[in-house]
Structure formats: structure tokens, C-alpha cells
Amino acid sequence: MAAMEFLPVLFMIAGVVLVTGATLFVSSLLRPSNPYREKNMPYECGMDAAGEAAGGRMRVQFFILAILLVVFDVETMFLFPWAVVLKGIGLVGFVEMFIFIVLLLVGLAYAWLKGALEWEA
């Protein structure tokens, strides 16, 4: 009985996979394919790539800040539902969320001490 309850979800997943596959297949047949050197060059903000960007290397600071942003967005995502049900979960839920926030602050302090938040010119 429990497996039958998931049948609509499986149909939806199968439908999404089929529509996605069909769309990619048809677009690969219809799109023009005309690669040439200038078309495949990196291009950003109306300027040709120069300096480090021309070599295809990306600065690590961009990735570190992006990862930190994701971590703290996830924290915020957990804080809103927690705040809504705080009365229902009581002191145990409060302590668990406090531990979660402390762990994230320890991670932030570690990143700060390691210099991950420093931006070098």
C-alpha cells in the first residue's frame, strides 16, 4: 500500500525526465552548429579576457566566499521554520538550534582566522 502512494511522484519524475530529454534532443537537432575561434573565446563585461582571466584561472577567494554564502543561507533557511515552531519544541529545540548556531560561528571564526575572508588585490 505504501509503494502505491509514491506512484504519482514516480510518474511526475518520469515525465520530467522525458520532457527534458526530448527538449534537449530536439534542440540539438535544430540548433545551428558553427563553432569558430572568436565564438569560443571567454568574454565578460564587454572586454576581452586579460591577465589571470585569460589563462582560465579563477581566484580561490570567489569560491570560498560562495561556499560561505551557501553555508549561512542554509543557516537562515533553518532559522525561520525553527522560529515558527519554537513554542512547540520547547527547550530541547532551543538548545539544539543554539548548538547549531555555535557550530556555524566556530566555522566562521576558523575561516576568518585562516584568512578566507581577506581580499587580496
Tab-separated table of N, CA, C and O in Angstrom:
chain	number	residue	atom	x	y	z
A	1	MET	N	0.825	-1.201	0.000
A	1	MET	CA	0.000	0.000	0.000
A	1	MET	C	0.863	1.256	0.000
A	1	MET	O	0.565	2.210	-0.672
A	2	ALA	N	1.977	1.253	0.758
A	2	ALA	CA	2.825	2.446	0.856
A	2	ALA	C	3.512	2.742	-0.475
A	2	ALA	O	3.711	3.894	-0.827
A	3	ALA	N	3.881	1.715	-1.220
A	3	ALA	CA	4.545	1.928	-2.510
A	3	ALA	C	3.594	2.557	-3.520
A	3	ALA	O	4.022	3.346	-4.365
A	4	MET	N	2.323	2.243	-3.430
A	4	MET	CA	1.343	2.813	-4.361
A	4	MET	C	1.144	4.311	-4.121
A	4	MET	O	0.751	5.025	-5.031
A	5	GLU	N	1.421	4.772	-2.923
A	5	GLU	CA	1.264	6.192	-2.636
A	5	GLU	C	2.317	7.026	-3.352
A	5	GLU	O	2.112	8.206	-3.609
A	6	PHE	N	3.453	6.415	-3.675
A	6	PHE	CA	4.525	7.129	-4.357
A	6	PHE	C	4.427	7.033	-5.878
A	6	PHE	O	5.252	7.600	-6.589
A	7	LEU	N	3.444	6.331	-6.379
A	7	LEU	CA	3.296	6.167	-7.825
A	7	LEU	C	3.116	7.504	-8.552
A	7	LEU	O	3.756	7.721	-9.593
A	8	PRO	N	2.283	8.438	-8.062
A	8	PRO	CA	2.193	9.737	-8.756
A	8	PRO	C	3.523	10.489	-8.787
A	8	PRO	O	3.849	11.154	-9.776
A	9	VAL	N	4.313	10.362	-7.725
A	9	VAL	CA	5.619	11.024	-7.706
A	9	VAL	C	6.538	10.405	-8.759
A	9	VAL	O	7.244	11.119	-9.480
A	10	LEU	N	6.513	9.090	-8.876
A	10	LEU	CA	7.337	8.432	-9.893
A	10	LEU	C	6.901	8.813	-11.297
A	10	LEU	O	7.738	8.998	-12.191
A	11	PHE	N	5.573	8.935	-11.515
A	11	PHE	CA	5.086	9.381	-12.823
A	11	PHE	C	5.556	10.808	-13.120
A	11	PHE	O	5.934	11.126	-14.251
A	12	MET	N	5.545	11.660	-12.115
A	12	MET	CA	5.984	13.039	-12.316
A	12	MET	C	7.477	13.076	-12.648
A	12	MET	O	7.899	13.786	-13.560
A	13	ILE	N	8.274	12.308	-11.933
A	13	ILE	CA	9.714	12.268	-12.207
A	13	ILE	C	9.977	11.731	-13.608
A	13	ILE	O	10.796	12.273	-14.360
A	14	ALA	N	9.278	10.671	-13.985
A	14	ALA	CA	9.442	10.111	-15.323
A	14	ALA	C	9.034	11.125	-16.388
A	14	ALA	O	9.706	11.260	-17.420
A	15	GLY	N	7.953	11.845	-16.143
A	15	GLY	CA	7.512	12.871	-17.094
A	15	GLY	C	8.529	13.984	-17.246
A	15	GLY	O	8.825	14.425	-18.364
A	16	VAL	N	9.090	14.428	-16.142
A	16	VAL	CA	10.095	15.491	-16.201
A	16	VAL	C	11.329	15.015	-16.953
A	16	VAL	O	11.882	15.741	-17.797
A	17	VAL	N	11.763	13.794	-16.684
A	17	VAL	CA	12.944	13.257	-17.375
A	17	VAL	C	12.667	13.131	-18.870
A	17	VAL	O	13.511	13.495	-19.702
A	18	LEU	N	11.497	12.648	-19.239
A	18	LEU	CA	11.164	12.505	-20.660
A	18	LEU	C	11.072	13.849	-21.365
A	18	LEU	O	11.600	14.014	-22.474
A	19	VAL	N	10.415	14.821	-20.755
A	19	VAL	CA	10.281	16.140	-21.388
A	19	VAL	C	11.651	16.803	-21.507
A	19	VAL	O	11.972	17.400	-22.547
A	20	THR	N	12.474	16.686	-20.476
A	20	THR	CA	13.815	17.275	-20.526
A	20	THR	C	14.650	16.616	-21.617
A	20	THR	O	15.316	17.297	-22.408
A	21	GLY	N	14.643	15.305	-21.651
A	21	GLY	CA	15.404	14.598	-22.676
A	21	GLY	C	14.924	14.930	-24.077
A	21	GLY	O	15.733	15.152	-24.991
A	22	ALA	N	13.609	14.971	-24.278
A	22	ALA	CA	13.069	15.308	-25.593
A	22	ALA	C	13.438	16.727	-25.994
A	22	ALA	O	13.801	16.981	-27.151
A	23	THR	N	13.360	17.658	-25.064
A	23	THR	CA	13.704	19.042	-25.364
A	23	THR	C	15.175	19.173	-25.750
A	23	THR	O	15.508	19.852	-26.732
A	24	LEU	N	16.058	18.532	-25.004
A	24	LEU	CA	17.483	18.599	-25.341
A	24	LEU	C	17.782	17.925	-26.675
A	24	LEU	O	18.598	18.420	-27.464
A	25	PHE	N	17.118	16.803	-26.954
A	25	PHE	CA	17.350	16.105	-28.213
A	25	PHE	C	16.869	16.939	-29.401
A	25	PHE	O	17.598	17.112	-30.389
A	26	VAL	N	15.663	17.470	-29.312
A	26	VAL	CA	15.132	18.267	-30.427
A	26	VAL	C	15.947	19.534	-30.626
A	26	VAL	O	16.238	19.925	-31.765
A	27	SER	N	16.349	20.187	-29.544
A	27	SER	CA	17.152	21.405	-29.704
A	27	SER	C	18.515	21.095	-30.300
A	27	SER	O	19.074	21.909	-31.035
A	28	SER	N	19.091	19.906	-30.005
A	28	SER	CA	20.377	19.556	-30.612
A	28	SER	C	20.231	19.317	-32.114
A	28	SER	O	21.178	19.517	-32.866
A	29	LEU	N	19.053	18.893	-32.546
A	29	LEU	CA	18.834	18.703	-33.974
A	29	LEU	C	18.581	20.021	-34.700
A	29	LEU	O	18.980	20.194	-35.861
A	30	LEU	N	17.923	20.966	-34.038
A	30	LEU	CA	17.507	22.200	-34.701
A	30	LEU	C	18.512	23.342	-34.613
A	30	LEU	O	18.491	24.238	-35.453
A	31	ARG	N	19.374	23.354	-33.601
A	31	ARG	CA	20.266	24.497	-33.419
A	31	ARG	C	21.384	24.477	-34.460
A	31	ARG	O	21.828	23.413	-34.901
A	32	PRO	N	21.855	25.657	-34.830
A	32	PRO	CA	22.995	25.702	-35.742
A	32	PRO	C	24.283	25.374	-34.992
A	32	PRO	O	24.447	25.726	-33.833
A	33	SER	N	25.175	24.690	-35.662
A	33	SER	CA	26.459	24.353	-35.069
A	33	SER	C	27.554	24.971	-35.921
A	33	SER	O	27.876	24.461	-36.990
A	34	ASN	N	28.094	26.092	-35.468
A	34	ASN	CA	29.105	26.803	-36.233
A	34	ASN	C	30.169	27.349	-35.279
A	34	ASN	O	30.293	28.549	-35.098
A	35	PRO	N	30.943	26.458	-34.644
A	35	PRO	CA	31.974	26.965	-33.724
A	35	PRO	C	33.159	27.529	-34.492
A	35	PRO	O	33.581	26.991	-35.506
A	36	TYR	N	33.686	28.639	-34.008
A	36	TYR	CA	34.918	29.204	-34.543
A	36	TYR	C	35.658	29.859	-33.385
A	36	TYR	O	35.118	30.001	-32.285
A	37	ARG	N	36.908	30.236	-33.614
A	37	ARG	CA	37.792	30.645	-32.530
A	37	ARG	C	37.232	31.812	-31.721
A	37	ARG	O	37.225	31.789	-30.501
A	38	GLU	N	36.778	32.861	-32.381
A	38	GLU	CA	36.280	34.040	-31.666
A	38	GLU	C	35.026	33.718	-30.862
A	38	GLU	O	34.793	34.285	-29.809
A	39	LYS	N	34.227	32.829	-31.381
A	39	LYS	CA	32.992	32.472	-30.694
A	39	LYS	C	33.269	31.697	-29.403
A	39	LYS	O	32.541	31.809	-28.426
A	40	ASN	N	34.322	30.924	-29.381
A	40	ASN	CA	34.652	30.106	-28.222
A	40	ASN	C	35.561	30.806	-27.212
A	40	ASN	O	35.916	30.212	-26.212
A	41	MET	N	35.922	32.059	-27.475
A	41	MET	CA	36.769	32.790	-26.530
A	41	MET	C	35.952	33.259	-25.337
A	41	MET	O	34.773	33.583	-25.474
A	42	PRO	N	36.564	33.317	-24.143
A	42	PRO	CA	35.858	33.864	-22.985
A	42	PRO	C	35.585	35.350	-23.194
A	42	PRO	O	36.413	36.070	-23.742
A	43	TYR	N	34.427	35.783	-22.763
A	43	TYR	CA	34.019	37.166	-22.964
A	43	TYR	C	33.210	37.587	-21.760
A	43	TYR	O	32.284	36.896	-21.336
A	44	GLU	N	33.587	38.709	-21.165
A	44	GLU	CA	32.860	39.151	-19.987
A	44	GLU	C	32.839	40.667	-19.935
A	44	GLU	O	33.854	41.326	-20.151
A	45	CYS	N	31.700	41.229	-19.668
A	45	CYS	CA	31.543	42.665	-19.433
A	45	CYS	C	32.011	43.512	-20.608
A	45	CYS	O	32.502	44.620	-20.423
A	46	GLY	N	31.899	43.027	-21.819
A	46	GLY	CA	32.264	43.814	-22.978
A	46	GLY	C	33.752	43.935	-23.227
A	46	GLY	O	34.176	44.716	-24.062
A	47	MET	N	34.552	43.180	-22.487
A	47	MET	CA	36.008	43.266	-22.654
A	47	MET	C	36.584	41.885	-22.871
A	47	MET	O	36.092	40.904	-22.315
A	48	ASP	N	37.638	41.813	-23.670
A	48	ASP	CA	38.328	40.542	-23.841
A	48	ASP	C	39.073	40.193	-22.555
A	48	ASP	O	39.485	41.071	-21.799
A	49	ALA	N	39.248	38.912	-22.339
A	49	ALA	CA	39.940	38.463	-21.143
A	49	ALA	C	41.401	38.868	-21.188
A	49	ALA	O	42.060	38.769	-22.214
A	50	ALA	N	41.902	39.340	-20.038
A	50	ALA	CA	43.302	39.747	-19.947
A	50	ALA	C	43.822	39.376	-18.569
A	50	ALA	O	43.052	39.222	-17.628
A	51	GLY	N	45.110	39.228	-18.452
A	51	GLY	CA	45.704	38.919	-17.156
A	51	GLY	C	45.430	37.488	-16.743
A	51	GLY	O	45.516	36.565	-17.553
A	52	GLU	N	45.103	37.280	-15.455
A	52	GLU	CA	44.849	35.931	-14.944
A	52	GLU	C	43.627	35.293	-15.595
A	52	GLU	O	43.573	34.087	-15.784
A	53	ALA	N	42.643	36.108	-15.939
A	53	ALA	CA	41.422	35.571	-16.521
A	53	ALA	C	41.674	34.943	-17.887
A	53	ALA	O	40.979	34.015	-18.284
A	54	ALA	N	42.658	35.441	-18.610
A	54	ALA	CA	42.942	34.904	-19.934
A	54	ALA	C	43.458	33.472	-19.858
A	54	ALA	O	43.263	32.688	-20.773
A	55	GLY	N	44.098	33.124	-18.761
A	55	GLY	CA	44.619	31.774	-18.600
A	55	GLY	C	43.570	30.787	-18.120
A	55	GLY	O	43.844	29.606	-18.002
A	56	GLY	N	42.389	31.260	-17.820
A	56	GLY	CA	41.329	30.382	-17.359
A	56	GLY	C	41.371	30.088	-15.874
A	56	GLY	O	40.625	29.272	-15.380
A	57	ARG	N	42.262	30.750	-15.142
A	57	ARG	CA	42.353	30.517	-13.703
A	57	ARG	C	41.422	31.475	-12.974
A	57	ARG	O	41.391	32.666	-13.248
A	58	MET	N	40.699	30.935	-12.029
A	58	MET	CA	39.792	31.746	-11.235
A	58	MET	C	40.377	31.889	-9.841
A	58	MET	O	40.925	30.935	-9.298
A	59	ARG	N	40.244	33.051	-9.259
A	59	ARG	CA	40.783	33.266	-7.920
A	59	ARG	C	40.002	32.444	-6.902
A	59	ARG	O	38.787	32.348	-6.958
A	60	VAL	N	40.702	31.869	-5.966
A	60	VAL	CA	40.106	30.988	-4.974
A	60	VAL	C	39.155	31.759	-4.064
A	60	VAL	O	38.167	31.205	-3.578
A	61	GLN	N	39.404	33.040	-3.857
A	61	GLN	CA	38.553	33.826	-2.959
A	61	GLN	C	37.096	33.825	-3.407
A	61	GLN	O	36.192	33.835	-2.575
A	62	PHE	N	36.852	33.799	-4.695
A	62	PHE	CA	35.477	33.767	-5.187
A	62	PHE	C	34.772	32.495	-4.713
A	62	PHE	O	33.634	32.536	-4.263
A	63	PHE	N	35.459	31.375	-4.810
A	63	PHE	CA	34.866	30.106	-4.416
A	63	PHE	C	34.660	30.020	-2.914
A	63	PHE	O	33.636	29.525	-2.443
A	64	ILE	N	35.618	30.499	-2.141
A	64	ILE	CA	35.495	30.449	-0.683
A	64	ILE	C	34.320	31.304	-0.220
A	64	ILE	O	33.516	30.879	0.621
A	65	LEU	N	34.198	32.497	-0.780
A	65	LEU	CA	33.073	33.352	-0.394
A	65	LEU	C	31.743	32.747	-0.823
A	65	LEU	O	30.747	32.848	-0.104
A	66	ALA	N	31.710	32.097	-1.976
A	66	ALA	CA	30.479	31.458	-2.416
A	66	ALA	C	30.083	30.322	-1.478
A	66	ALA	O	28.904	30.170	-1.130
A	67	ILE	N	31.047	29.525	-1.035
A	67	ILE	CA	30.753	28.435	-0.113
A	67	ILE	C	30.264	28.983	1.225
A	67	ILE	O	29.300	28.478	1.800
A	68	LEU	N	30.910	30.042	1.721
A	68	LEU	CA	30.463	30.648	2.974
A	68	LEU	C	29.057	31.220	2.836
A	68	LEU	O	28.242	31.121	3.760
A	69	LEU	N	28.755	31.817	1.689
A	69	LEU	CA	27.410	32.337	1.463
A	69	LEU	C	26.381	31.215	1.518
A	69	LEU	O	25.322	31.361	2.145
A	70	VAL	N	26.676	30.093	0.885
A	70	VAL	CA	25.751	28.962	0.903
A	70	VAL	C	25.550	28.451	2.328
A	70	VAL	O	24.422	28.169	2.752
A	71	VAL	N	26.632	28.348	3.093
A	71	VAL	CA	26.524	27.853	4.471
A	71	VAL	C	25.604	28.747	5.291
A	71	VAL	O	24.702	28.270	5.991
A	72	PHE	N	25.776	30.047	5.195
A	72	PHE	CA	24.966	30.938	6.016
A	72	PHE	C	23.562	31.122	5.458
A	72	PHE	O	22.631	31.449	6.201
A	73	ASP	N	23.355	30.893	4.169
A	73	ASP	CA	21.992	30.853	3.642
A	73	ASP	C	21.247	29.644	4.172
A	73	ASP	O	20.061	29.724	4.496
A	74	VAL	N	21.930	28.523	4.278
A	74	VAL	CA	21.302	27.324	4.839
A	74	VAL	C	20.947	27.559	6.301
A	74	VAL	O	19.884	27.147	6.768
A	75	GLU	N	21.812	28.236	7.020
A	75	GLU	CA	21.505	28.556	8.421
A	75	GLU	C	20.236	29.393	8.498
A	75	GLU	O	19.347	29.116	9.308
A	76	THR	N	20.129	30.398	7.664
A	76	THR	CA	18.939	31.245	7.661
A	76	THR	C	17.700	30.445	7.285
A	76	THR	O	16.626	30.636	7.852
A	77	MET	N	17.876	29.524	6.360
A	77	MET	CA	16.755	28.691	5.940
A	77	MET	C	16.251	27.819	7.093
A	77	MET	O	15.070	27.538	7.200
A	78	PHE	N	17.148	27.385	7.979
A	78	PHE	CA	16.742	26.593	9.139
A	78	PHE	C	16.180	27.452	10.266
A	78	PHE	O	15.388	26.974	11.072
A	79	LEU	N	16.587	28.705	10.335
A	79	LEU	CA	16.129	29.555	11.431
A	79	LEU	C	14.655	29.923	11.330
A	79	LEU	O	13.965	30.014	12.344
A	80	PHE	N	14.137	30.159	10.149
A	80	PHE	CA	12.743	30.583	10.013
A	80	PHE	C	11.750	29.506	10.463
A	80	PHE	O	10.873	29.796	11.283
A	81	PRO	N	11.848	28.267	9.979
A	81	PRO	CA	10.901	27.257	10.473
A	81	PRO	C	11.083	26.975	11.966
A	81	PRO	O	10.126	26.716	12.681
A	82	TRP	N	12.317	27.047	12.426
A	82	TRP	CA	12.588	26.829	13.851
A	82	TRP	C	11.883	27.890	14.687
A	82	TRP	O	11.291	27.584	15.719
A	83	ALA	N	11.928	29.143	14.238
A	83	ALA	CA	11.291	30.218	14.987
A	83	ALA	C	9.774	30.055	15.006
A	83	ALA	O	9.118	30.396	15.998
A	84	VAL	N	9.206	29.499	13.954
A	84	VAL	CA	7.757	29.322	13.891
A	84	VAL	C	7.284	28.260	14.884
A	84	VAL	O	6.256	28.421	15.527
A	85	VAL	N	8.048	27.186	15.049
A	85	VAL	CA	7.619	26.078	15.909
A	85	VAL	C	8.336	26.070	17.255
A	85	VAL	O	8.314	25.063	17.952
A	86	LEU	N	8.955	27.172	17.641
A	86	LEU	CA	9.757	27.195	18.855
A	86	LEU	C	8.944	26.850	20.099
A	86	LEU	O	9.397	26.101	20.958
A	87	LYS	N	7.729	27.366	20.212
A	87	LYS	CA	6.908	27.053	21.389
A	87	LYS	C	6.573	25.567	21.457
A	87	LYS	O	6.511	24.992	22.535
A	88	GLY	N	6.373	24.955	20.326
A	88	GLY	CA	6.010	23.539	20.294
A	88	GLY	C	7.166	22.603	20.630
A	88	GLY	O	6.958	21.539	21.201
A	89	ILE	N	8.392	22.974	20.272
A	89	ILE	CA	9.518	22.071	20.517
A	89	ILE	C	10.188	22.332	21.854
A	89	ILE	O	10.969	21.515	22.323
A	90	GLY	N	9.923	23.458	22.459
A	90	GLY	CA	10.374	23.720	23.811
A	90	GLY	C	11.865	23.947	23.958
A	90	GLY	O	12.569	24.342	23.018
A	91	LEU	N	12.353	23.660	25.144
A	91	LEU	CA	13.747	23.939	25.498
A	91	LEU	C	14.727	23.065	24.719
A	91	LEU	O	15.812	23.516	24.352
A	92	VAL	N	14.345	21.826	24.429
A	92	VAL	CA	15.236	20.929	23.685
A	92	VAL	C	15.517	21.491	22.292
A	92	VAL	O	16.663	21.523	21.842
A	93	GLY	N	14.494	21.952	21.621
A	93	GLY	CA	14.680	22.549	20.295
A	93	GLY	C	15.499	23.822	20.348
A	93	GLY	O	16.309	24.091	19.449
A	94	PHE	N	15.312	24.604	21.408
A	94	PHE	CA	16.094	25.830	21.564
A	94	PHE	C	17.570	25.505	21.740
A	94	PHE	O	18.438	26.122	21.113
A	95	VAL	N	17.877	24.533	22.575
A	95	VAL	CA	19.275	24.146	22.822
A	95	VAL	C	19.897	23.569	21.552
A	95	VAL	O	21.053	23.873	21.218
A	96	GLU	N	19.161	22.746	20.823
A	96	GLU	CA	19.698	22.174	19.583
A	96	GLU	C	20.025	23.265	18.564
A	96	GLU	O	21.069	23.209	17.905
A	97	MET	N	19.154	24.253	18.420
A	97	MET	CA	19.422	25.331	17.471
A	97	MET	C	20.577	26.194	17.963
A	97	MET	O	21.398	26.665	17.163
A	98	PHE	N	20.685	26.377	19.264
A	98	PHE	CA	21.810	27.126	19.811
A	98	PHE	C	23.122	26.404	19.497
A	98	PHE	O	24.108	27.038	19.100
A	99	ILE	N	23.149	25.099	19.628
A	99	ILE	CA	24.346	24.320	19.298
A	99	ILE	C	24.658	24.442	17.804
A	99	ILE	O	25.821	24.607	17.404
A	100	PHE	N	23.640	24.398	16.959
A	100	PHE	CA	23.815	24.546	15.516
A	100	PHE	C	24.434	25.901	15.192
A	100	PHE	O	25.399	25.996	14.403
A	101	ILE	N	23.939	26.965	15.807
A	101	ILE	CA	24.460	28.305	15.546
A	101	ILE	C	25.891	28.428	16.061
A	101	ILE	O	26.752	29.033	15.416
A	102	VAL	N	26.174	27.848	17.222
A	102	VAL	CA	27.534	27.892	17.759
A	102	VAL	C	28.509	27.170	16.825
A	102	VAL	O	29.616	27.658	16.567
A	103	LEU	N	28.104	26.027	16.280
A	103	LEU	CA	28.970	25.314	15.338
A	103	LEU	C	29.242	26.150	14.089
A	103	LEU	O	30.368	26.173	13.572
A	104	LEU	N	28.226	26.850	13.593
A	104	LEU	CA	28.436	27.703	12.429
A	104	LEU	C	29.351	28.879	12.768
A	104	LEU	O	30.192	29.275	11.954
A	105	LEU	N	29.204	29.422	13.966
A	105	LEU	CA	30.084	30.513	14.369
A	105	LEU	C	31.529	30.038	14.530
A	105	LEU	O	32.463	30.780	14.206
A	106	VAL	N	31.713	28.823	14.999
A	106	VAL	CA	33.065	28.258	15.082
A	106	VAL	C	33.649	28.123	13.673
A	106	VAL	O	34.820	28.445	13.434
A	107	GLY	N	32.841	27.679	12.716
A	107	GLY	CA	33.304	27.591	11.329
A	107	GLY	C	33.645	28.950	10.758
A	107	GLY	O	34.641	29.107	10.042
A	108	LEU	N	32.841	29.955	11.069
A	108	LEU	CA	33.122	31.313	10.603
A	108	LEU	C	34.414	31.833	11.228
A	108	LEU	O	35.240	32.445	10.543
A	109	ALA	N	34.587	31.595	12.522
A	109	ALA	CA	35.821	32.031	13.189
A	109	ALA	C	37.034	31.344	12.577
A	109	ALA	O	38.078	31.973	12.371
A	110	TYR	N	36.913	30.057	12.264
A	110	TYR	CA	38.011	29.331	11.635
A	110	TYR	C	38.349	29.932	10.269
A	110	TYR	O	39.522	30.153	9.941
A	111	ALA	N	37.322	30.210	9.463
A	111	ALA	CA	37.562	30.804	8.145
A	111	ALA	C	38.198	32.187	8.293
A	111	ALA	O	39.086	32.557	7.523
A	112	TRP	N	37.749	32.944	9.272
A	112	TRP	CA	38.297	34.276	9.500
A	112	TRP	C	39.766	34.196	9.913
A	112	TRP	O	40.616	34.930	9.412
A	113	LEU	N	40.068	33.281	10.841
A	113	LEU	CA	41.451	33.147	11.298
A	113	LEU	C	42.375	32.636	10.196
A	113	LEU	O	43.559	32.987	10.157
A	114	LYS	N	41.867	31.789	9.323
A	114	LYS	CA	42.676	31.279	8.213
A	114	LYS	C	42.859	32.303	7.095
A	114	LYS	O	43.599	32.087	6.151
A	115	GLY	N	42.146	33.439	7.185
A	115	GLY	CA	42.268	34.484	6.177
A	115	GLY	C	41.385	34.298	4.974
A	115	GLY	O	41.610	34.923	3.938
A	116	ALA	N	40.360	33.453	5.095
A	116	ALA	CA	39.482	33.203	3.946
A	116	ALA	C	38.636	34.421	3.604
A	116	ALA	O	38.172	34.554	2.470
A	117	LEU	N	38.458	35.328	4.545
A	117	LEU	CA	37.628	36.500	4.300
A	117	LEU	C	38.458	37.709	3.866
A	117	LEU	O	37.909	38.768	3.588
A	118	GLU	N	39.763	37.554	3.813
A	118	GLU	CA	40.640	38.633	3.368
A	118	GLU	C	40.650	38.674	1.843
A	118	GLU	O	40.771	37.653	1.187
A	119	TRP	N	40.535	39.860	1.299
A	119	TRP	CA	40.532	40.013	-0.150
A	119	TRP	C	41.848	40.632	-0.581
A	119	TRP	O	42.155	41.761	-0.242
A	120	GLU	N	42.649	39.879	-1.312
A	120	GLU	CA	43.945	40.364	-1.766
A	120	GLU	C	43.821	40.967	-3.140
A	120	GLU	O	43.163	40.414	-4.013
A	121	ALA	N	44.468	42.091	-3.355
A	121	ALA	CA	44.373	42.772	-4.645
A	121	ALA	C	45.296	42.187	-5.664
A	121	ALA	O	46.194	41.495	-5.466
